[in-house]
């Protein structure tokens, strides 16, 4: 009996020692992306880590693998609240489903910054994102220019529920309707944030509309699917393609003429500014309520420009 008691005492002492060793010496900021599998969010992670280094805080990075896993994202947010992170930054997979868990974080006294994709709530510290509606307007105007202001175009959309991509898509449709009456959007399909599903959706669009003049793909995964479908049919250069986000495959497709215009965000800066805003809040400062970052329009002739090279091939990728 005494030996069991001694074991319990020893275990308790070990637990107390470990607890004291694990006591945080820096502020801990939880960062929850929509997904961890896309290059866009890897770049956001790199930006968040750079901000953590510059401002002397720690980052707890965790998110679902894919953007459709909003229930997993809810679990992650609730876990970070239970761990009592000092602040939280989130890119919501769904603008309504994530409201309740983020509200729980706020009610627990945890300041929240929303980045990349918005939420249907107020009370957050800062909203840091690309001007997605403005980017959708640009996409419509660029595609209209490519098809000479007339003809049939289609839209390969991301997934339901995402505010950032939804803003791009709504702006694309509204601009086409308002400014280019001779252009008709003949098809709209979701790629469900998945490359293979996006390729299938693009194949279906091309099959249904063999006389299609142009296509807009509103995010990374559906851009990749659209590129693959167009290349597989030997239609590179025949169908005008405007894409969003970037990867090495996007760059190669821009070079070979599959992509005509690539709209690019600055995800590193989004991650950096999201963390910076929370550091300011924790230090008693007042960060900006909203930061709208402009999307960059890139065509083939721009690829050798130093600022474009820095955006498309960031240094953090060489350090991995």
PDB file of N, CA, C and O in Angstrom, residues 143 147 150-156 183-188 201-216 230 235 237-241:
ATOM      1  N   UNK A 143     -10.987  38.582 -68.845  1.00  0.00           N
ATOM      2  CA  UNK A 143     -11.511  37.540 -69.726  1.00  0.00           C
ATOM      3  C   UNK A 143     -12.299  38.165 -70.880  1.00  0.00           C
ATOM      4  O   UNK A 143     -12.205  37.702 -72.030  1.00  0.00           O
ATOM      5  N   UNK A 147     -11.616  37.632 -74.983  1.00  0.00           N
ATOM      6  CA  UNK A 147     -12.588  37.091 -75.960  1.00  0.00           C
ATOM      7  C   UNK A 147     -13.190  38.202 -76.820  1.00  0.00           C
ATOM      8  O   UNK A 147     -14.213  38.006 -77.485  1.00  0.00           O
ATOM      9  N   UNK A 150     -17.173  39.472 -76.603  1.00  0.00           N
ATOM     10  CA  UNK A 150     -18.368  38.733 -77.020  1.00  0.00           C
ATOM     11  C   UNK A 150     -18.101  37.224 -76.955  1.00  0.00           C
ATOM     12  O   UNK A 150     -16.949  36.786 -76.950  1.00  0.00           O
ATOM     13  N   UNK A 151     -19.206  36.459 -76.881  1.00  0.00           N
ATOM     14  CA  UNK A 151     -19.049  35.012 -76.913  1.00  0.00           C
ATOM     15  C   UNK A 151     -19.565  34.329 -75.666  1.00  0.00           C
ATOM     16  O   UNK A 151     -20.313  34.910 -74.865  1.00  0.00           O
ATOM     17  N   UNK A 152     -19.142  33.082 -75.503  1.00  0.00           N
ATOM     18  CA  UNK A 152     -19.597  32.238 -74.402  1.00  0.00           C
ATOM     19  C   UNK A 152     -18.440  31.943 -73.454  1.00  0.00           C
ATOM     20  O   UNK A 152     -17.372  31.528 -73.890  1.00  0.00           O
ATOM     21  N   UNK A 153     -18.699  32.154 -72.163  1.00  0.00           N
ATOM     22  CA  UNK A 153     -17.694  31.844 -71.153  1.00  0.00           C
ATOM     23  C   UNK A 153     -18.346  31.010 -70.060  1.00  0.00           C
ATOM     24  O   UNK A 153     -19.566  30.907 -69.966  1.00  0.00           O
ATOM     25  N   UNK A 154     -17.514  30.400 -69.228  1.00  0.00           N
ATOM     26  CA  UNK A 154     -18.006  29.589 -68.115  1.00  0.00           C
ATOM     27  C   UNK A 154     -17.197  29.899 -66.876  1.00  0.00           C
ATOM     28  O   UNK A 154     -16.119  30.514 -66.939  1.00  0.00           O
ATOM     29  N   UNK A 155     -17.725  29.441 -65.770  1.00  0.00           N
ATOM     30  CA  UNK A 155     -17.109  29.720 -64.470  1.00  0.00           C
ATOM     31  C   UNK A 155     -16.927  28.405 -63.714  1.00  0.00           C
ATOM     32  O   UNK A 155     -17.890  27.679 -63.476  1.00  0.00           O
ATOM     33  N   UNK A 156     -15.681  28.090 -63.378  1.00  0.00           N
ATOM     34  CA  UNK A 156     -15.390  26.929 -62.543  1.00  0.00           C
ATOM     35  C   UNK A 156     -15.190  27.450 -61.125  1.00  0.00           C
ATOM     36  O   UNK A 156     -14.184  28.089 -60.817  1.00  0.00           O
ATOM     37  N   UNK A 183     -21.424  39.065 -73.854  1.00  0.00           N
ATOM     38  CA  UNK A 183     -20.816  37.836 -73.326  1.00  0.00           C
ATOM     39  C   UNK A 183     -21.845  37.127 -72.458  1.00  0.00           C
ATOM     40  O   UNK A 183     -22.476  37.742 -71.600  1.00  0.00           O
ATOM     41  N   UNK A 184     -21.974  35.820 -72.663  1.00  0.00           N
ATOM     42  CA  UNK A 184     -22.934  35.046 -71.891  1.00  0.00           C
ATOM     43  C   UNK A 184     -22.205  33.994 -71.066  1.00  0.00           C
ATOM     44  O   UNK A 184     -21.373  33.247 -71.599  1.00  0.00           O
ATOM     45  N   UNK A 185     -22.499  33.957 -69.774  1.00  0.00           N
ATOM     46  CA  UNK A 185     -21.970  32.889 -68.926  1.00  0.00           C
ATOM     47  C   UNK A 185     -22.893  31.682 -69.104  1.00  0.00           C
ATOM     48  O   UNK A 185     -24.031  31.679 -68.638  1.00  0.00           O
ATOM     49  N   UNK A 186     -22.395  30.659 -69.785  1.00  0.00           N
ATOM     50  CA  UNK A 186     -23.256  29.541 -70.180  1.00  0.00           C
ATOM     51  C   UNK A 186     -23.212  28.372 -69.198  1.00  0.00           C
ATOM     52  O   UNK A 186     -24.047  27.466 -69.280  1.00  0.00           O
ATOM     53  N   UNK A 187     -22.255  28.395 -68.263  1.00  0.00           N
ATOM     54  CA  UNK A 187     -22.161  27.270 -67.323  1.00  0.00           C
ATOM     55  C   UNK A 187     -21.418  27.709 -66.068  1.00  0.00           C
ATOM     56  O   UNK A 187     -20.487  28.523 -66.140  1.00  0.00           O
ATOM     57  N   UNK A 188     -21.863  27.165 -64.928  1.00  0.00           N
ATOM     58  CA  UNK A 188     -21.206  27.408 -63.647  1.00  0.00           C
ATOM     59  C   UNK A 188     -21.189  26.091 -62.889  1.00  0.00           C
ATOM     60  O   UNK A 188     -22.244  25.500 -62.666  1.00  0.00           O
ATOM     61  N   UNK A 201     -15.267  18.535 -63.360  1.00  0.00           N
ATOM     62  CA  UNK A 201     -16.232  19.608 -63.631  1.00  0.00           C
ATOM     63  C   UNK A 201     -15.854  20.375 -64.896  1.00  0.00           C
ATOM     64  O   UNK A 201     -16.717  20.712 -65.719  1.00  0.00           O
ATOM     65  N   UNK A 202     -14.551  20.639 -65.061  1.00  0.00           N
ATOM     66  CA  UNK A 202     -14.093  21.339 -66.261  1.00  0.00           C
ATOM     67  C   UNK A 202     -14.335  20.500 -67.512  1.00  0.00           C
ATOM     68  O   UNK A 202     -14.752  21.023 -68.553  1.00  0.00           O
ATOM     69  N   UNK A 203     -14.074  19.201 -67.414  1.00  0.00           N
ATOM     70  CA  UNK A 203     -14.339  18.300 -68.549  1.00  0.00           C
ATOM     71  C   UNK A 203     -15.813  18.349 -68.937  1.00  0.00           C
ATOM     72  O   UNK A 203     -16.161  18.388 -70.126  1.00  0.00           O
ATOM     73  N   UNK A 204     -16.677  18.357 -67.934  1.00  0.00           N
ATOM     74  CA  UNK A 204     -18.119  18.408 -68.208  1.00  0.00           C
ATOM     75  C   UNK A 204     -18.529  19.719 -68.876  1.00  0.00           C
ATOM     76  O   UNK A 204     -19.396  19.742 -69.761  1.00  0.00           O
ATOM     77  N   UNK A 205     -17.912  20.812 -68.436  1.00  0.00           N
ATOM     78  CA  UNK A 205     -18.194  22.107 -69.067  1.00  0.00           C
ATOM     79  C   UNK A 205     -17.769  22.081 -70.535  1.00  0.00           C
ATOM     80  O   UNK A 205     -18.518  22.507 -71.434  1.00  0.00           O
ATOM     81  N   UNK A 206     -16.558  21.582 -70.779  1.00  0.00           N
ATOM     82  CA  UNK A 206     -16.037  21.561 -72.153  1.00  0.00           C
ATOM     83  C   UNK A 206     -16.853  20.630 -73.053  1.00  0.00           C
ATOM     84  O   UNK A 206     -17.041  20.917 -74.246  1.00  0.00           O
ATOM     85  N   UNK A 207     -17.337  19.538 -72.487  1.00  0.00           N
ATOM     86  CA  UNK A 207     -18.176  18.616 -73.261  1.00  0.00           C
ATOM     87  C   UNK A 207     -19.525  19.252 -73.589  1.00  0.00           C
ATOM     88  O   UNK A 207     -20.033  19.142 -74.715  1.00  0.00           O
ATOM     89  N   UNK A 208     -20.098  19.930 -72.604  1.00  0.00           N
ATOM     90  CA  UNK A 208     -21.418  20.550 -72.800  1.00  0.00           C
ATOM     91  C   UNK A 208     -21.365  21.746 -73.731  1.00  0.00           C
ATOM     92  O   UNK A 208     -22.378  22.081 -74.378  1.00  0.00           O
ATOM     93  N   UNK A 209     -20.195  22.395 -73.816  1.00  0.00           N
ATOM     94  CA  UNK A 209     -20.086  23.636 -74.605  1.00  0.00           C
ATOM     95  C   UNK A 209     -18.822  23.588 -75.478  1.00  0.00           C
ATOM     96  O   UNK A 209     -17.817  24.246 -75.183  1.00  0.00           O
ATOM     97  N   UNK A 210     -18.854  22.825 -76.552  1.00  0.00           N
ATOM     98  CA  UNK A 210     -17.671  22.710 -77.409  1.00  0.00           C
ATOM     99  C   UNK A 210     -17.268  24.020 -78.081  1.00  0.00           C
ATOM    100  O   UNK A 210     -16.136  24.143 -78.570  1.00  0.00           O
ATOM    101  N   UNK A 211     -18.182  24.990 -78.104  1.00  0.00           N
ATOM    102  CA  UNK A 211     -17.884  26.292 -78.709  1.00  0.00           C
ATOM    103  C   UNK A 211     -17.537  27.350 -77.655  1.00  0.00           C
ATOM    104  O   UNK A 211     -17.623  28.557 -77.920  1.00  0.00           O
ATOM    105  N   UNK A 212     -17.124  26.899 -76.482  1.00  0.00           N
ATOM    106  CA  UNK A 212     -16.792  27.828 -75.387  1.00  0.00           C
ATOM    107  C   UNK A 212     -15.607  28.714 -75.778  1.00  0.00           C
ATOM    108  O   UNK A 212     -14.629  28.239 -76.361  1.00  0.00           O
ATOM    109  N   UNK A 213     -15.693  29.990 -75.409  1.00  0.00           N
ATOM    110  CA  UNK A 213     -14.614  30.928 -75.734  1.00  0.00           C
ATOM    111  C   UNK A 213     -13.656  31.168 -74.569  1.00  0.00           C
ATOM    112  O   UNK A 213     -12.470  31.440 -74.787  1.00  0.00           O
ATOM    113  N   UNK A 214     -14.169  31.118 -73.339  1.00  0.00           N
ATOM    114  CA  UNK A 214     -13.307  31.426 -72.199  1.00  0.00           C
ATOM    115  C   UNK A 214     -13.792  30.800 -70.918  1.00  0.00           C
ATOM    116  O   UNK A 214     -14.955  30.391 -70.796  1.00  0.00           O
ATOM    117  N   UNK A 215     -12.895  30.740 -69.932  1.00  0.00           N
ATOM    118  CA  UNK A 215     -13.188  30.104 -68.651  1.00  0.00           C
ATOM    119  C   UNK A 215     -12.490  30.870 -67.533  1.00  0.00           C
ATOM    120  O   UNK A 215     -11.329  31.272 -67.679  1.00  0.00           O
ATOM    121  N   UNK A 216     -13.197  31.063 -66.433  1.00  0.00           N
ATOM    122  CA  UNK A 216     -12.608  31.652 -65.225  1.00  0.00           C
ATOM    123  C   UNK A 216     -12.628  30.613 -64.115  1.00  0.00           C
ATOM    124  O   UNK A 216     -13.671  30.029 -63.813  1.00  0.00           O
ATOM    125  N   UNK A 230      -8.107  21.336 -70.005  1.00  0.00           N
ATOM    126  CA  UNK A 230      -7.829  22.032 -71.267  1.00  0.00           C
ATOM    127  C   UNK A 230      -6.626  21.406 -71.976  1.00  0.00           C
ATOM    128  O   UNK A 230      -6.655  21.160 -73.194  1.00  0.00           O
ATOM    129  N   UNK A 235      -6.447  21.918 -76.090  1.00  0.00           N
ATOM    130  CA  UNK A 235      -7.126  23.192 -76.333  1.00  0.00           C
ATOM    131  C   UNK A 235      -6.391  24.385 -75.736  1.00  0.00           C
ATOM    132  O   UNK A 235      -6.965  25.469 -75.633  1.00  0.00           O
ATOM    133  N   UNK A 237      -4.593  27.620 -75.464  1.00  0.00           N
ATOM    134  CA  UNK A 237      -4.552  28.745 -76.389  1.00  0.00           C
ATOM    135  C   UNK A 237      -5.840  28.934 -77.165  1.00  0.00           C
ATOM    136  O   UNK A 237      -6.102  30.022 -77.687  1.00  0.00           O
ATOM    137  N   UNK A 238      -6.664  27.876 -77.258  1.00  0.00           N
ATOM    138  CA  UNK A 238      -7.933  27.988 -77.986  1.00  0.00           C
ATOM    139  C   UNK A 238      -9.047  28.499 -77.078  1.00  0.00           C
ATOM    140  O   UNK A 238      -9.917  29.247 -77.509  1.00  0.00           O
ATOM    141  N   UNK A 239      -9.016  28.071 -75.819  1.00  0.00           N
ATOM    142  CA  UNK A 239      -9.952  28.583 -74.819  1.00  0.00           C
ATOM    143  C   UNK A 239      -9.190  29.533 -73.913  1.00  0.00           C
ATOM    144  O   UNK A 239      -8.167  29.166 -73.330  1.00  0.00           O
ATOM    145  N   UNK A 240      -9.662  30.742 -73.793  1.00  0.00           N
ATOM    146  CA  UNK A 240      -8.989  31.732 -72.959  1.00  0.00           C
ATOM    147  C   UNK A 240      -9.255  31.399 -71.485  1.00  0.00           C
ATOM    148  O   UNK A 240     -10.398  31.195 -71.085  1.00  0.00           O
ATOM    149  N   UNK A 241      -8.190  31.350 -70.702  1.00  0.00           N
ATOM    150  CA  UNK A 241      -8.296  30.918 -69.310  1.00  0.00           C
ATOM    151  C   UNK A 241      -7.716  31.968 -68.375  1.00  0.00           C
ATOM    152  O   UNK A 241      -6.548  32.363 -68.499  1.00  0.00           O
TER     153      UNK A 241
END
